[in-house]
Amino acid sequence: MHLPTLSYLAGVFAAVRLVGASRCRAPKPKPPDVPKLVVAHHIVGLTASYTIDEWATDMSLAQSSGIDGFALNIGMDDYTSQQVENAFQAAGQLNYAFKLFLSFDMTSYHCASATDADSIRNLTLQYASHPSQLQVDGKAFVSSFSGETCTFGQGDVPGGWRTEFTQHPDVVGKIHFVPSFFIDPATFGQYAGVLDGDFNWNSAWPITLTANAAPSLLPGVNLNQLDVTADAALQKVIGFFDPDTPHVSNLVVASAQSNRTYMASVSPWFFTHFPPNTYNKNFVYDCDEHLWVSRWETLIANRDHVDIVEILTWNDFGESHYLGPRHDSQPLPPGSEAWVDGFNHTGWLSLTSYFAAQFKTGQAPPIEKDQLVMWARPHPKSATPADPVGPPRDFQLLQDKLWAVVLATAAGQLTLSSSDTTSQTFDVQAGVNKLSLPLTAGGYMRGVLTRGGQTVIDLKPDGFVFNANPSAYNFNAFVANATAT
């Protein structure tokens, strides 16, 4: 479970103008023959009891959803080695077509002395030539979460990574290292001999859009009365490409090599609600305005600048940005069951294959069957339950809306309802349609897709009520989907 690092933001975004930013502004494109991949971040720390078959189940579902591989996020848990081995064995059941790579969680590993690097080198080399290991330019692809403070006993961070990992005699020439260091991209040039690319973890969410920053980023918008005007303003900062631009630009400047890899991130959601005596994390990022689709559309529009898209995440339940299912034997971070149980997110996977294919090929794939995906939070943002943890930071940004996406084979109509007396009918066109409707206290969510007077999809998920008086704060998303028969 990760907490994106925020301390470096001032330097990174000092020159980034958010309001009015274009989704398509980017530096000179890379050569068009750079292969495109979509991978998902899989936290091995939540797989203590996984069997090989459970790994294979995850991989099969991911592969059927357009995902090419897993980034195996690993730390110092005593079962890490066994579960990494299980994952690589499971990939063999898919004829090694599903790829894996190690993503070292450097918030878990020790990295102050030279010997601290032994374990990450050894594990890297153990799988570097495995048939399921993702290879780039004939080298094993390796990543990280964090690592920007690791010196490995050297005088500085770049020297530590260079001496004890990327240029170490045992490893040099064998890996393609694309870490997520939370540093100002303007300093990439200091990491010569370390960076073969950059993984921009925080680009998945509009993390600079906070309740405090909203007055300057969204002038004239009242967070207590979000309306059509607010929607237009929010769409300029949710899912946009500006967080990627300094990373792409400085990665190009940092090296004249043409095989540098930029890995961007995409995520559908973010909510975490841990009290001070556990993980002490209680905040949201604004994931409204169909973030899951808007971010994909942005990455597709800028695909000449992005080599790999990493989905955040497959299974980080504690931060509510999971796509994969929870296995019966899978433990949750203590306390997170309060906002995870009953909130399956696999409905978002039904959209993933469409956008992943478009990112990889540059062409929108044909829609063979109509699909409807809907999601909503389970209570109003202004609810005041007797919850000792308190409301999550920046909850004021959110909108009490039902969000819907239709992948339509042809023109039709979608009627969204949030109660027996609250509904609206929208015209939909062939392709991707993003629609929304205000939620109603005590109500439900329902979507009915019709064409030529005939009902194509009628989706009203069981288990969802927009509860005006919840017992605790829960800003997770309830996701439902249906495909026409």
Short mmCIF file of C-alpha atoms in Angstrom, two decimals:
data_model
loop_
_atom_site.label_atom_id
_atom_site.label_comp_id
_atom_site.label_asym_id
_atom_site.label_seq_id
_atom_site.Cartn_x
_atom_site.Cartn_y
_atom_site.Cartn_z
CA MET A 1 0.00 0.00 0.00
CA HIS A 2 1.51 3.27 -1.13
CA LEU A 3 1.32 6.89 -0.14
CA PRO A 4 2.37 9.06 -3.10
CA THR A 5 5.10 11.46 -2.06
CA LEU A 6 4.02 15.10 -2.20
CA SER A 7 7.04 17.03 -0.95
CA TYR A 8 8.62 17.40 -4.37
CA LEU A 9 5.55 18.98 -5.97
CA ALA A 10 6.51 22.62 -5.64
CA GLY A 11 9.52 22.21 -7.87
CA VAL A 12 7.85 19.91 -10.33
CA PHE A 13 4.78 22.00 -10.93
CA ALA A 14 6.09 25.49 -10.36
CA ALA A 15 6.03 26.18 -14.08
CA VAL A 16 2.90 24.21 -14.88
CA ARG A 17 -0.18 26.30 -15.58
CA LEU A 18 -3.18 24.12 -14.74
CA VAL A 19 -6.14 26.26 -15.64
CA GLY A 20 -6.73 26.19 -19.39
CA ALA A 21 -4.06 23.50 -19.87
CA SER A 22 -4.32 21.49 -23.06
CA ARG A 23 -4.66 17.73 -22.87
CA CYS A 24 -2.50 17.42 -25.96
CA ARG A 25 0.46 19.71 -25.31
CA ALA A 26 3.71 17.76 -25.22
CA PRO A 27 7.32 17.84 -26.41
CA LYS A 28 8.58 16.57 -29.73
CA PRO A 29 7.32 13.00 -30.21
CA LYS A 30 9.42 9.88 -30.03
CA PRO A 31 10.02 7.68 -33.07
CA PRO A 32 6.75 5.99 -34.04
CA ASP A 33 8.13 2.45 -33.83
CA VAL A 34 8.39 2.45 -30.01
CA PRO A 35 6.24 -0.49 -28.82
CA LYS A 36 3.34 0.29 -26.50
CA LEU A 37 2.45 -1.76 -23.42
CA VAL A 38 -0.16 -1.64 -20.67
CA VAL A 39 0.73 -3.15 -17.28
CA ALA A 40 -0.87 -3.16 -13.84
CA HIS A 41 0.72 -2.60 -10.44
CA HIS A 42 0.26 -5.75 -8.33
CA ILE A 43 1.19 -5.48 -4.65
CA VAL A 44 2.87 -8.72 -3.62
CA GLY A 45 2.61 -7.62 0.00
CA LEU A 46 -1.10 -8.48 -0.17
CA THR A 47 -0.54 -12.00 -1.53
CA ALA A 48 0.78 -13.86 1.50
CA SER A 49 -1.53 -16.83 0.94
CA TYR A 50 -1.70 -16.76 -2.87
CA THR A 51 -1.48 -20.06 -4.68
CA ILE A 52 -0.05 -20.42 -8.17
CA ASP A 53 -3.60 -20.92 -9.42
CA GLU A 54 -4.70 -17.64 -7.83
CA TRP A 55 -1.85 -15.85 -9.56
CA ALA A 56 -2.88 -17.49 -12.83
CA THR A 57 -6.48 -16.37 -12.28
CA ASP A 58 -5.37 -12.76 -11.83
CA MET A 59 -3.17 -12.94 -14.92
CA SER A 60 -5.87 -14.48 -17.10
CA LEU A 61 -8.39 -11.82 -16.09
CA ALA A 62 -5.86 -9.04 -16.65
CA GLN A 63 -4.83 -10.42 -20.03
CA SER A 64 -8.45 -10.69 -21.15
CA SER A 65 -8.82 -7.00 -20.21
CA GLY A 66 -6.00 -5.83 -22.47
CA ILE A 67 -3.27 -5.81 -19.81
CA ASP A 68 0.11 -7.14 -20.95
CA GLY A 69 1.76 -7.77 -17.59
CA PHE A 70 2.12 -7.07 -13.88
CA ALA A 71 4.59 -4.83 -12.08
CA LEU A 72 5.32 -6.95 -9.02
CA ASN A 73 5.60 -4.45 -6.20
CA ILE A 74 7.77 -6.13 -3.57
CA GLY A 75 9.11 -5.26 -0.15
CA MET A 76 10.78 -7.08 2.72
CA ASP A 77 7.93 -9.42 3.68
CA ASP A 78 9.14 -12.90 4.57
CA TYR A 79 6.96 -14.43 1.83
CA THR A 80 8.17 -12.12 -0.97
CA SER A 81 10.57 -14.59 -2.58
CA GLN A 82 8.04 -17.41 -2.60
CA GLN A 83 5.26 -15.29 -4.03
CA VAL A 84 7.48 -13.85 -6.75
CA GLU A 85 8.39 -17.43 -7.67
CA ASN A 86 4.69 -18.38 -7.67
CA ALA A 87 3.92 -15.46 -9.97
CA PHE A 88 6.58 -16.43 -12.47
CA GLN A 89 5.44 -20.05 -12.40
CA ALA A 90 1.85 -18.95 -12.99
CA ALA A 91 2.91 -16.90 -16.00
CA GLY A 92 4.15 -20.13 -17.52
CA GLN A 93 0.54 -21.36 -17.59
CA LEU A 94 -0.17 -18.53 -20.04
CA ASN A 95 2.68 -19.73 -22.26
CA TYR A 96 4.84 -16.85 -21.01
CA ALA A 97 2.76 -14.38 -23.03
CA PHE A 98 1.89 -12.41 -19.89
CA LYS A 99 4.94 -10.47 -18.75
CA LEU A 100 6.22 -9.63 -15.27
CA PHE A 101 8.80 -7.27 -13.85
CA LEU A 102 10.01 -6.37 -10.38
CA SER A 103 9.06 -3.03 -8.87
CA PHE A 104 11.03 -2.59 -5.67
CA ASP A 105 9.15 -0.72 -2.95
CA MET A 106 12.02 1.31 -1.57
CA THR A 107 9.89 2.56 1.31
CA SER A 108 10.25 -1.02 2.59
CA TYR A 109 13.84 -1.91 1.66
CA HIS A 110 16.86 -0.66 3.58
CA CYS A 111 19.17 1.33 1.34
CA ALA A 112 21.70 3.15 3.53
CA SER A 113 24.67 0.77 3.12
CA ALA A 114 26.27 -0.99 0.17
CA THR A 115 25.19 -4.40 1.41
CA ASP A 116 21.55 -3.25 1.39
CA ALA A 117 21.65 -3.45 -2.38
CA ASP A 118 22.57 -7.15 -2.38
CA SER A 119 18.99 -8.37 -2.07
CA ILE A 120 17.57 -6.27 -4.90
CA ARG A 121 20.46 -7.18 -7.21
CA ASN A 122 20.13 -10.87 -6.44
CA LEU A 123 16.39 -10.96 -6.98
CA THR A 124 16.74 -8.97 -10.19
CA LEU A 125 19.32 -11.39 -11.57
CA GLN A 126 17.31 -14.43 -10.50
CA TYR A 127 14.55 -13.58 -12.98
CA ALA A 128 16.39 -11.41 -15.52
CA SER A 129 16.38 -14.13 -18.19
CA HIS A 130 13.09 -15.81 -17.26
CA PRO A 131 10.77 -16.30 -20.27
CA SER A 132 8.08 -14.20 -18.55
CA GLN A 133 10.40 -11.33 -17.61
CA LEU A 134 9.55 -8.17 -19.54
CA GLN A 135 12.48 -7.26 -21.76
CA VAL A 136 13.25 -3.88 -23.31
CA ASP A 137 16.13 -3.66 -25.79
CA GLY A 138 17.13 -7.17 -24.73
CA LYS A 139 17.42 -6.19 -21.07
CA ALA A 140 15.30 -7.04 -18.04
CA PHE A 141 12.86 -4.23 -17.27
CA VAL A 142 13.04 -3.18 -13.59
CA SER A 143 11.15 -0.45 -11.75
CA SER A 144 10.61 0.94 -8.27
CA PHE A 145 8.30 2.86 -6.03
CA SER A 146 10.39 5.62 -4.44
CA GLY A 147 14.14 5.32 -3.88
CA GLU A 148 14.98 9.01 -4.12
CA THR A 149 16.72 8.96 -0.70
CA CYS A 150 18.76 5.77 -1.19
CA THR A 151 22.53 6.24 -1.09
CA PHE A 152 23.63 2.62 -0.55
CA GLY A 153 26.63 3.94 1.34
CA GLN A 154 27.77 6.34 -1.38
CA GLY A 155 28.04 10.11 -1.23
CA ASP A 156 24.75 10.84 -2.97
CA VAL A 157 21.65 9.15 -4.33
CA PRO A 158 22.67 8.96 -8.02
CA GLY A 159 26.05 7.58 -6.99
CA GLY A 160 24.45 4.99 -4.78
CA TRP A 161 22.12 3.61 -7.45
CA ARG A 162 24.86 3.79 -10.07
CA THR A 163 27.54 2.06 -8.00
CA GLU A 164 25.47 -0.59 -6.24
CA PHE A 165 22.77 -1.34 -8.80
CA THR A 166 22.63 -0.16 -12.41
CA GLN A 167 26.42 -0.08 -13.03
CA HIS A 168 27.39 -2.78 -10.56
CA PRO A 169 29.58 -5.41 -12.28
CA ASP A 170 26.95 -8.11 -11.72
CA VAL A 171 24.13 -6.07 -13.23
CA VAL A 172 25.56 -3.60 -15.75
CA GLY A 173 24.21 -4.12 -19.24
CA LYS A 174 21.53 -6.55 -18.07
CA ILE A 175 18.68 -4.28 -16.95
CA HIS A 176 16.52 -1.43 -18.21
CA PHE A 177 15.79 0.60 -15.07
CA VAL A 178 12.66 2.80 -15.01
CA PRO A 179 12.03 3.83 -11.40
CA SER A 180 9.49 6.13 -9.82
CA PHE A 181 11.74 8.56 -7.99
CA PHE A 182 9.80 11.42 -6.44
CA ILE A 183 12.20 14.12 -7.58
CA ASP A 184 12.04 17.30 -9.63
CA PRO A 185 12.33 16.18 -13.27
CA ALA A 186 14.73 19.06 -13.84
CA THR A 187 17.30 16.99 -11.92
CA PHE A 188 17.10 13.95 -14.21
CA GLY A 189 20.43 14.94 -15.74
CA GLN A 190 22.14 14.11 -12.43
CA TYR A 191 21.08 10.48 -12.84
CA ALA A 192 23.22 9.58 -15.85
CA GLY A 193 24.03 5.89 -15.67
CA VAL A 194 20.97 5.30 -13.48
CA LEU A 195 17.82 6.17 -15.39
CA ASP A 196 16.87 4.26 -18.50
CA GLY A 197 13.53 5.94 -18.18
CA ASP A 198 11.03 7.43 -15.76
CA PHE A 199 7.86 6.12 -14.14
CA ASN A 200 5.59 9.02 -13.19
CA TRP A 201 3.50 7.53 -10.38
CA ASN A 202 1.63 10.70 -9.46
CA SER A 203 0.45 11.49 -12.98
CA ALA A 204 -2.61 9.25 -12.50
CA TRP A 205 -4.49 11.74 -10.32
CA PRO A 206 -4.89 15.54 -10.23
CA ILE A 207 -2.93 15.70 -6.98
CA THR A 208 -2.37 19.45 -7.13
CA LEU A 209 -6.12 20.02 -7.09
CA THR A 210 -6.84 20.41 -3.39
CA ALA A 211 -9.56 22.23 -1.51
CA ASN A 212 -7.06 24.94 -0.55
CA ALA A 213 -5.73 25.31 -4.09
CA ALA A 214 -9.15 25.21 -5.76
CA PRO A 215 -9.85 29.00 -5.57
CA SER A 216 -6.76 29.75 -7.67
CA LEU A 217 -7.01 26.72 -9.95
CA LEU A 218 -10.76 27.01 -10.46
CA PRO A 219 -11.56 30.73 -10.18
CA GLY A 220 -15.22 31.46 -9.64
CA VAL A 221 -16.12 27.87 -8.75
CA ASN A 222 -18.03 27.32 -5.51
CA LEU A 223 -17.16 23.87 -4.17
CA ASN A 224 -20.42 23.78 -2.25
CA GLN A 225 -22.45 24.40 -5.41
CA LEU A 226 -20.77 22.46 -8.18
CA ASP A 227 -22.65 22.91 -11.45
CA VAL A 228 -22.17 22.85 -15.20
CA THR A 229 -19.67 25.72 -15.01
CA ALA A 230 -17.65 23.77 -12.47
CA ASP A 231 -17.74 20.68 -14.68
CA ALA A 232 -16.16 22.64 -17.53
CA ALA A 233 -13.43 23.96 -15.26
CA LEU A 234 -12.73 20.59 -13.65
CA GLN A 235 -12.42 18.87 -17.01
CA LYS A 236 -9.37 21.03 -17.69
CA VAL A 237 -7.44 19.62 -14.73
CA ILE A 238 -8.76 16.06 -14.32
CA GLY A 239 -6.99 13.55 -16.52
CA PHE A 240 -4.85 16.17 -18.27
CA PHE A 241 -1.26 15.74 -19.58
CA ASP A 242 0.48 18.66 -17.87
CA PRO A 243 1.82 16.49 -14.99
CA ASP A 244 3.55 14.34 -17.62
CA THR A 245 5.05 17.13 -19.70
CA PRO A 246 8.03 18.07 -17.47
CA HIS A 247 8.90 14.39 -17.05
CA VAL A 248 8.87 13.74 -20.80
CA SER A 249 10.78 16.94 -21.57
CA ASN A 250 13.50 16.42 -18.99
CA LEU A 251 13.87 12.75 -19.82
CA VAL A 252 14.70 13.75 -23.37
CA VAL A 253 17.12 16.43 -22.20
CA ALA A 254 18.81 14.13 -19.69
CA SER A 255 20.11 11.80 -22.36
CA ALA A 256 20.65 11.77 -26.10
CA GLN A 257 19.77 8.08 -26.23
CA SER A 258 16.65 7.28 -28.23
CA ASN A 259 15.60 4.27 -26.17
CA ARG A 260 14.59 6.13 -23.03
CA THR A 261 11.28 4.85 -21.65
CA TYR A 262 8.50 7.01 -20.28
CA MET A 263 5.94 5.12 -18.21
CA ALA A 264 2.81 7.10 -17.33
CA SER A 265 0.16 6.06 -14.85
CA VAL A 266 -3.63 5.83 -14.94
CA SER A 267 -6.02 5.13 -12.08
CA PRO A 268 -9.78 5.14 -11.58
CA TRP A 269 -10.01 6.27 -7.95
CA PHE A 270 -8.34 7.25 -4.68
CA PHE A 271 -9.74 7.18 -1.15
CA THR A 272 -8.04 6.08 2.05
CA HIS A 273 -9.32 6.38 5.62
CA PHE A 274 -6.82 5.05 8.15
CA PRO A 275 -6.71 6.55 11.66
CA PRO A 276 -3.56 8.02 13.25
CA ASN A 277 -2.86 4.85 15.25
CA THR A 278 -2.52 2.76 12.04
CA TYR A 279 -1.38 4.13 8.67
CA ASN A 280 -2.52 7.70 9.44
CA LYS A 281 -3.86 8.38 5.95
CA ASN A 282 -7.25 10.01 5.49
CA PHE A 283 -7.72 11.82 2.18
CA VAL A 284 -9.13 11.69 -1.33
CA TYR A 285 -8.02 12.80 -4.76
CA ASP A 286 -10.67 14.21 -7.07
CA CYS A 287 -11.51 11.33 -9.39
CA ASP A 288 -14.80 12.72 -10.69
CA GLU A 289 -15.46 13.87 -14.26
CA HIS A 290 -14.95 10.25 -15.41
CA LEU A 291 -11.25 10.29 -14.49
CA TRP A 292 -10.77 6.64 -15.52
CA VAL A 293 -11.85 7.43 -19.08
CA SER A 294 -10.56 11.00 -19.31
CA ARG A 295 -7.03 9.99 -18.33
CA TRP A 296 -7.03 7.16 -20.89
CA GLU A 297 -8.18 9.58 -23.58
CA THR A 298 -5.36 11.95 -22.67
CA LEU A 299 -2.73 9.20 -22.83
CA ILE A 300 -4.07 8.03 -26.17
CA ALA A 301 -3.92 11.58 -27.54
CA ASN A 302 -0.29 11.77 -26.36
CA ARG A 303 0.73 8.20 -27.17
CA ASP A 304 3.74 9.40 -29.20
CA HIS A 305 5.29 10.46 -25.88
CA VAL A 306 4.30 7.47 -23.72
CA ASP A 307 5.83 4.01 -24.05
CA ILE A 308 4.11 2.16 -21.23
CA VAL A 309 0.97 2.84 -19.22
CA GLU A 310 0.95 1.42 -15.70
CA ILE A 311 -2.47 0.98 -14.13
CA LEU A 312 -2.65 1.93 -10.45
CA THR A 313 -3.53 -0.58 -9.24
CA TRP A 314 -4.61 -4.19 -9.46
CA ASN A 315 -4.99 -4.74 -5.73
CA ASP A 316 -4.26 -1.74 -3.49
CA PHE A 317 -7.51 -2.08 -1.56
CA GLY A 318 -6.46 0.28 1.22
CA GLU A 319 -6.33 3.22 -1.19
CA SER A 320 -9.46 2.17 -3.15
CA HIS A 321 -7.74 2.18 -6.56
CA TYR A 322 -7.97 -1.56 -7.17
CA LEU A 323 -9.34 -3.12 -10.36
CA GLY A 324 -8.85 -6.81 -9.64
CA PRO A 325 -11.10 -8.97 -7.46
CA ARG A 326 -10.26 -9.84 -3.90
CA HIS A 327 -9.58 -13.53 -3.33
CA ASP A 328 -11.36 -15.20 -0.41
CA SER A 329 -8.09 -15.92 1.37
CA GLN A 330 -6.63 -12.47 0.73
CA PRO A 331 -6.14 -10.28 3.81
CA LEU A 332 -6.90 -6.58 3.76
CA PRO A 333 -4.94 -3.83 5.49
CA PRO A 334 -6.54 -3.70 8.96
CA GLY A 335 -9.57 -1.45 8.96
CA SER A 336 -9.94 -1.13 5.20
CA GLU A 337 -12.65 -3.78 5.05
CA ALA A 338 -14.99 -0.98 6.16
CA TRP A 339 -14.73 0.65 2.73
CA VAL A 340 -13.73 -2.34 0.58
CA ASP A 341 -16.24 -5.08 1.44
CA GLY A 342 -19.13 -4.92 -1.00
CA PHE A 343 -17.28 -2.56 -3.37
CA ASN A 344 -16.12 -4.65 -6.31
CA HIS A 345 -14.29 -2.67 -9.00
CA THR A 346 -13.99 -5.25 -11.76
CA GLY A 347 -16.65 -3.34 -13.71
CA TRP A 348 -13.94 -0.86 -14.63
CA LEU A 349 -12.02 -3.68 -16.31
CA SER A 350 -14.75 -3.86 -18.94
CA LEU A 351 -13.55 -0.47 -20.19
CA THR A 352 -9.87 -1.24 -19.89
CA SER A 353 -9.54 -3.54 -22.90
CA TYR A 354 -11.06 -0.90 -25.19
CA PHE A 355 -8.74 1.92 -24.13
CA ALA A 356 -5.68 -0.31 -23.79
CA ALA A 357 -6.14 -1.48 -27.38
CA GLN A 358 -6.54 2.08 -28.59
CA PHE A 359 -3.41 3.19 -26.73
CA LYS A 360 -1.35 0.33 -28.14
CA THR A 361 -2.51 0.57 -31.76
CA GLY A 362 -3.55 4.21 -32.13
CA GLN A 363 -6.92 3.09 -33.47
CA ALA A 364 -10.20 2.75 -31.59
CA PRO A 365 -11.20 -0.94 -31.69
CA PRO A 366 -14.64 -1.90 -32.99
CA ILE A 367 -17.37 -2.08 -30.35
CA GLU A 368 -19.06 -5.41 -30.93
CA LYS A 369 -21.49 -5.28 -28.00
CA ASP A 370 -23.01 -2.35 -26.14
CA GLN A 371 -21.57 -1.82 -22.66
CA LEU A 372 -22.70 0.30 -19.73
CA VAL A 373 -20.54 1.05 -16.69
CA MET A 374 -21.79 3.14 -13.76
CA TRP A 375 -20.23 4.16 -10.49
CA ALA A 376 -21.01 6.35 -7.48
CA ARG A 377 -20.04 7.00 -3.87
CA PRO A 378 -22.38 5.55 -1.21
CA HIS A 379 -23.25 8.77 0.66
CA PRO A 380 -23.34 12.56 0.20
CA LYS A 381 -20.03 14.35 0.61
CA SER A 382 -21.57 16.55 3.29
CA ALA A 383 -22.72 13.62 5.45
CA THR A 384 -21.60 13.86 9.09
CA PRO A 385 -21.40 10.37 10.59
CA ALA A 386 -20.08 9.79 14.11
CA ASP A 387 -16.74 8.68 12.69
CA PRO A 388 -13.74 9.31 14.98
CA VAL A 389 -11.35 9.45 12.01
CA GLY A 390 -13.19 12.43 10.56
CA PRO A 391 -13.88 13.33 6.92
CA PRO A 392 -11.10 12.73 4.41
CA ARG A 393 -8.99 15.71 3.42
CA ASP A 394 -10.23 17.48 0.26
CA PHE A 395 -13.66 15.83 0.28
CA GLN A 396 -15.10 19.26 -0.61
CA LEU A 397 -13.90 18.79 -4.19
CA LEU A 398 -16.20 15.87 -4.89
CA GLN A 399 -19.58 15.86 -6.59
CA ASP A 400 -22.67 13.90 -5.55
CA LYS A 401 -23.18 12.34 -8.96
CA LEU A 402 -23.71 9.05 -10.69
CA TRP A 403 -21.08 8.64 -13.40
CA ALA A 404 -21.86 6.52 -16.46
CA VAL A 405 -19.96 5.44 -19.56
CA VAL A 406 -21.55 3.81 -22.57
CA LEU A 407 -19.56 2.01 -25.26
CA ALA A 408 -22.24 2.04 -27.94
CA THR A 409 -22.36 0.04 -31.15
CA ALA A 410 -24.72 2.63 -32.65
CA ALA A 411 -26.77 5.68 -31.73
CA GLY A 412 -29.40 5.27 -29.03
CA GLN A 413 -30.68 6.74 -25.78
CA LEU A 414 -29.56 6.25 -22.19
CA THR A 415 -31.90 7.06 -19.31
CA LEU A 416 -30.13 7.52 -15.99
CA SER A 417 -32.14 7.47 -12.76
CA SER A 418 -31.16 8.07 -9.14
CA SER A 419 -34.68 7.77 -7.69
CA ASP A 420 -38.22 7.15 -8.85
CA THR A 421 -38.59 10.87 -9.50
CA THR A 422 -35.08 11.82 -10.65
CA SER A 423 -34.04 10.80 -14.15
CA GLN A 424 -32.71 12.17 -17.41
CA THR A 425 -32.53 10.76 -20.92
CA PHE A 426 -29.43 11.37 -23.04
CA ASP A 427 -28.74 10.76 -26.70
CA VAL A 428 -25.73 8.51 -27.19
CA GLN A 429 -23.64 8.11 -30.31
CA ALA A 430 -21.65 5.16 -31.58
CA GLY A 431 -18.43 5.02 -29.57
CA VAL A 432 -17.58 6.37 -26.11
CA ASN A 433 -20.21 8.37 -24.22
CA LYS A 434 -19.59 9.97 -20.80
CA LEU A 435 -22.71 10.98 -18.87
CA SER A 436 -23.69 11.88 -15.32
CA LEU A 437 -26.70 12.58 -13.11
CA PRO A 438 -27.03 14.06 -9.60
CA LEU A 439 -27.60 11.43 -6.93
CA THR A 440 -30.64 11.48 -4.68
CA ALA A 441 -30.50 10.82 -0.93
CA GLY A 442 -32.04 7.44 -0.25
CA GLY A 443 -32.00 6.63 -3.94
CA TYR A 444 -30.32 4.18 -6.26
CA MET A 445 -28.55 4.15 -9.60
CA ARG A 446 -30.07 2.80 -12.77
CA GLY A 447 -29.23 3.01 -16.44
CA VAL A 448 -31.43 1.90 -19.31
CA LEU A 449 -29.99 1.88 -22.83
CA THR A 450 -32.55 1.76 -25.63
CA ARG A 451 -32.37 1.75 -29.41
CA GLY A 452 -35.26 1.89 -31.81
CA GLY A 453 -37.71 1.60 -28.94
CA GLN A 454 -36.13 -1.64 -27.69
CA THR A 455 -34.30 -2.05 -24.37
CA VAL A 456 -30.68 -3.07 -24.95
CA ILE A 457 -29.39 -2.86 -21.34
CA ASP A 458 -31.24 -2.32 -18.07
CA LEU A 459 -28.79 -2.03 -15.17
CA LYS A 460 -29.93 -1.39 -11.61
CA PRO A 461 -27.32 -2.93 -9.28
CA ASP A 462 -28.36 -4.56 -6.05
CA GLY A 463 -26.67 -3.39 -2.88
CA PHE A 464 -26.37 0.29 -3.70
CA VAL A 465 -28.23 2.98 -1.77
CA PHE A 466 -27.13 6.61 -1.62
CA ASN A 467 -27.36 6.77 2.17
CA ALA A 468 -27.85 10.23 3.66
CA ASN A 469 -26.99 8.99 7.18
CA PRO A 470 -24.01 6.63 6.98
CA SER A 471 -22.40 5.21 10.10
CA ALA A 472 -18.88 6.06 8.87
CA TYR A 473 -17.19 7.93 6.05
CA ASN A 474 -16.82 5.91 2.87
CA PHE A 475 -15.72 7.68 -0.29
CA ASN A 476 -14.99 4.47 -2.21
CA ALA A 477 -16.78 3.84 -5.50
CA PHE A 478 -19.55 1.30 -6.05
CA VAL A 479 -19.05 0.08 -9.62
CA ALA A 480 -21.57 -1.82 -11.76
CA ASN A 481 -21.49 -2.88 -15.40
CA ALA A 482 -23.52 -4.74 -17.98
CA THR A 483 -22.98 -5.91 -21.55
CA ALA A 484 -25.76 -6.41 -24.07
CA THR A 485 -26.50 -10.03 -24.86
#
